Amino acid sequence: MTASSVEQLRKEGNELFKCGDYGGALAAYTQALGLDATPQDQAVLHRNRAACHLKLEDYDKAETEASKAIEKDGGDVKALYRRSQALEKLGRLDQAVLDLQRCVSLEPKNKVFQEALRNIGGQIQEKVRYMSSTDAKVEQMFQILLDPEEKGTEKKQKASQNLVVLAREDAGAEKIFRSNGVQLLQRLLDMGETDLMLAALRTLVGICSEHQSRTVATLSILGTRRVVSILGVESQAVSLAACHLLQVMFDALKEGVKKGFRGKEGAIIVDPARELKVLISNLLDLLTEVGVSGQGRDNALTLLIKAVPRKSLKDPNNSLTLWVIDQGLKKILEVGGSLQDPPGELAVTANSRMSASILLSKLFDDLKCDAERENFHRLCENYIKSWFEGQGLAGKLRAIQTVSCLLQGPCDAGNRALELSGVMESVIALCASEQEEEQLVAVEALIHAAGKAKRASFITANGVSLLKDLYKCSEKDSIRIRALVGLCKLGSAGGTDFSMKQFAEGSTLKLAKQCRKWLCNDQIDAGTRRWAVEGLAYLTFDADVKEEFVEDAAALKALFQLSRLEERSVLFAVASALVNCTNSYDYEEPDPKMVELAKYAKQHVPEQHPKDKPSFVRARVKKLLAAGVVSAMVCMVKTESPVLTSSCRELLSRVFLALVEEALIPLALEGTDVGQTKAAQALAKLTITSNPEMTFPGERIYEVVRPLVSLLHLNCSGLQNFEALMALTNLAGISERLRQKILKEKAVPMIEGYMFEEHEMIRRAATECMCNLAMSKEVQDLFEAQGNDRLKLLVLYSGEDDELLQRAAAGGLAMLTSMRPTLCSRIPQVTTHWLEILQALLLSSNQELQHRGAVVVLNMVEASREIASTLMESEMMEILSVLAKGDHSPVTRAAAACLDKAVEYGLIQPNQDGE
C-alpha cells in the first residue's frame, strides 16, 4: 500500500466525520494507521481519532489518542486542544489548563483557545471556592460532634447526617480525609456513644469505598485491631456498621480503585496482600476472644466467608484459603463446637454454628488437591481428639458438637470424624443421658449423621429404636422434637419414590401432624420450633403429608413467621419444604422401555405418588399463594446472612418459578388491562431468559402464547412489543404445534407490521420471529402468494448494515428457498440489487452470514438453469471458486455444490485438475 492510500483513507474518514458517522470515520483512520504512514501522517490520524472519540464521548480513549499525536508532534496545537477537552470531561482540570496554556502560547490570537482557557479557569476557581467552603463545613461539623455540651441535641444529629452524606461523594470523602478527618473520627469512636459511633463508621465507609490508599491509611491511623474489635460490641447496630466498613475495606484492598484516581494509588500502596492478611488474622483472633458479643462473632464469620475463598475456581491461587486453614481452622472449629445453652466462655447465637459450618464448607471446597484436603482432615481430627481424649465428659460433648458442625458443613470431614474410635459409641450412649444438655448434643449429632451414607446402616441398626424411645418416653419437648426429626430423616430415605416407604402406613402422617403441632406452638422457643420445620422438610417428600400441610393454614402462617425471625438457620429447611410442596425439584419421566426392561430384570422401578400429579400440584400452589408465600419468600431472599447459601438460593428460585407458572398465566388472561399487560410482560421476560420448555412444562407452554401476542398491540410500549417478539421467537423455534398456536392467535400480521418499525431492535426481533415461523406451511404460502412484498423485504434486509438483522433475514431466505424452490426465480424480480446483496453475504467476514448466503445461492442454482446461468456470468462464479477452495466447512461444501451443479448444467467446465 502506498502513501496515497493513507491519504485516501484519511480523506474518506474526514468525509464520514462531516456526515456524523463517527464510528465509520474512526474505522477509516484506524485502517490508515495500519498502513505505512509517515510520523507526520500518524500524528494527524491519532489526532483525528481523538476527535472521533470525543464525539462518541469516550474521553479516556480521546486523551490516549491525542497524547499519541503529541508524542509524534509536540507542536500539534489541535491535538493539544483535543486532549484538553478530554481532560476537562474527565474532571482533571489542572492538567487540562496546562494544555490550553500551551495552545495559547502557540497561537496567541486564537479566540477559541482564549475562550476555553477563560472557561476552565472559571471552573477551577469555582472548585477552589467549593473546596474552601467544604473545608469550613467539615471543620464545623467535627466541632459540633466533639463538643461535650452538644450531647444529644438536634444540631449534633444533623451534623452527623451531613458528614455521612458528604463522605458518599468522592470529592467530599477526599476532603474529609485531607482535613485530618480519620483522626477526628477516631475521637468520635472513642466517645462510645452509639449514635456517634454509627456516624463515624458510616463516614469511614465513604472514605474507604473503592480507594486502596485511603483504606490503608485509615487502617494505619485507627489500627486494624481497633477497627476489628468494634465488631464485638454489644450494640447490634454498631456491630453491623463495623461489619459493613470491614467489607468495604476488603473490597478496596482486593479490587483497587475503580473511579480513576490516576497516579495516586501506585505511589502509596505497594502490596495489599499484607493488609488483607493482617485484617483476616485479627478476625480469626476475634472468633475466640472472650467478651465478644455473639452477634459480633457471627459478623466476623460472615466477613471471612465473603473474603477468604476464591470467587471463581478458575483462579489458580488459593493461597489465602491455605493460610487461613493453617492459622485459624482450630479457631473456627472452636466456635462450631461452642454451646449456646448453657452459655460457655464464648458467647454464640443460634446462627453461629451454622455460619461456622458454611465457612468450613467453603474452605474445604476451595482446596485443589488430595494433599490439601488430607491436611484439612488431619487438623480437624487432631482438634476433635484433643477434646475427646482426656478431657472428661465436657470434652466429649465439645468434640461431638464439633463433629455436628462438620457434618453440617464439609460432610467428608464430618464422616471421617465419626470414624474416630469411640465417637459414634459416645453419641449413642449420651442419647440415654438424664441431662438435657447432653442429650441435645448427642441427638443432634445423631440426626446430622443419619443423612450420611457411610453411617446410615449403622444408625438404622442402632439408632432408630433409641430415637423412638426418646420420642415416646422423654418428658422434654426439646428432646422429643429432635428425636422426631431423626425419625423423619430416616423415614424419608426413599425420597419421592412412592414404592419405598420406610415406615408403616400412616406413620409419616402422624409424625407430620406432631411436627405441625410443635411448629404452631409459640410457647416453644424459635430454636426448638426450627427442628419441627426440619422434620417437615424431610416428611414433605410424601405427597399425603404435602396435602395435609397446605390445608393447615395455621402451620403455614407459623412457618412464614418463623422464616422472618433472627433464627436464620431455618431458611434452608423452609425452602426445602416449599420445594417439596410445589414439586419444583428435578423430575424426569422414566422411559417406558427402560421401565419394562427394569421390571424384566427384577430391578426396582421408582413410582410417583398419585397425589404428585400436575392437578394436585397446581392446587397446592394456589393454597400456598393464598397463604402469603410470596411475601415470606421475598423476606427470605432479602436476608443478608451466610445461611442464605447458593444452594438455599437455588431452592427459593425453584419455588418462585413454580409460583410464577401458576400465578402469572391466569393474571395475564384475566383482570384489568394494565394488570394483564404487566403479567404478560413478566411471562415474556421468563420466556426470553430461560428455556421455555423447562419454565412452562407440558401443556402450560401453549397457554403462554395468547398473553404474549396481546403485547404486540399498538397500545403497548415499544419495550413490551420487543420482549413479546423475542419470546415468540423462542417459542416458534420449539415445535410446529407452537407455531400453529401463534398463527391461530393471528399474530403474523402484527409481526409483519413490526418488520417495518423504525426502531432497529424491534425490526430485528420481528424479522427473527418471522424467520422461525417460516418453518410452517401457512407462512410459506404467504410468501409464495402473488402481489406482496414479503420476499422483497427479506432480500433487502439481507443487505442491511445491521449484522443481526442481516442474519435473521438471510436465515429466512435460506429456509424459504429450500422449502419453496419457486421463490428462487422471484428473487431476481424483487430488486435490481439482488446480485450485489448475495455477493456481499458471501464476502462477509461473518461465517454464519457466509453460510446462509451460500445456501440461498445453492438453492437458486438447483432451482433453475436460467438462474444458475445468470449467477455464473457474474462475479459470483469467482467468489464461489475461492470459497470452494477453503477448508471443509459448510460454506466450502455449499460453494462446491454450486459449482458442481453449474458443471452439470454445462455452464462451466472443470479445470485440468478436475476442480
CSV table of N, CA and C in Angstrom, one decimal, residues 15 52 77 88 107 197 254-255 272 363 551 606 689 725 793 854 914:
chain,number,residue,atom,x,y,z
A,15,GLU,N,-14.6,12.8,5.4
A,15,GLU,CA,-16.0,12.9,4.9
A,15,GLU,C,-17.0,12.3,5.8
A,52,CYS,N,-12.9,11.8,17.0
A,52,CYS,CA,-14.0,10.8,16.9
A,52,CYS,C,-14.4,10.3,18.3
A,77,VAL,N,-1.1,21.7,17.7
A,77,VAL,CA,-2.0,22.5,18.6
A,77,VAL,C,-3.4,21.9,18.6
A,88,GLU,N,-10.8,17.8,30.5
A,88,GLU,CA,-11.8,18.6,31.2
A,88,GLU,C,-13.0,17.7,31.5
A,107,GLU,N,-0.6,29.8,19.6
A,107,GLU,CA,-1.5,30.6,18.7
A,107,GLU,C,-2.1,31.7,19.6
A,197,MET,N,-20.8,6.7,67.2
A,197,MET,CA,-20.1,5.6,66.6
A,197,MET,C,-20.6,5.2,65.2
A,254,LYS,N,-8.8,-5.7,47.8
A,254,LYS,CA,-8.8,-6.7,46.8
A,254,LYS,C,-8.9,-6.2,45.4
A,255,GLU,N,-9.8,-5.3,45.1
A,255,GLU,CA,-10.1,-4.9,43.8
A,255,GLU,C,-9.5,-3.5,43.4
A,272,PRO,N,-1.3,-5.0,48.6
A,272,PRO,CA,-2.5,-5.1,49.6
A,272,PRO,C,-2.6,-6.4,50.3
A,363,LEU,N,-14.2,-23.3,52.8
A,363,LEU,CA,-12.7,-23.5,52.8
A,363,LEU,C,-12.4,-24.9,52.2
A,551,GLU,N,-53.2,-27.6,53.7
A,551,GLU,CA,-54.5,-27.4,54.2
A,551,GLU,C,-54.5,-26.8,55.6
A,606,PRO,N,-38.8,-46.7,40.4
A,606,PRO,CA,-39.4,-45.7,41.2
A,606,PRO,C,-40.9,-45.4,40.7
A,689,THR,N,-35.5,-15.4,29.0
A,689,THR,CA,-34.3,-15.6,29.8
A,689,THR,C,-34.1,-17.0,30.2
A,725,LEU,N,-41.9,-10.1,21.0
A,725,LEU,CA,-41.4,-10.6,19.8
A,725,LEU,C,-40.2,-11.6,20.1
A,793,LEU,N,-38.8,-7.7,1.1
A,793,LEU,CA,-38.3,-7.2,2.3
A,793,LEU,C,-37.2,-8.0,2.9
A,854,ALA,N,-24.5,-18.7,1.1
A,854,ALA,CA,-24.2,-19.8,0.2
A,854,ALA,C,-25.3,-20.8,0.0
A,914,GLY,N,-9.5,-31.3,-12.6
A,914,GLY,CA,-10.8,-31.8,-12.3
A,914,GLY,C,-11.6,-31.0,-11.3
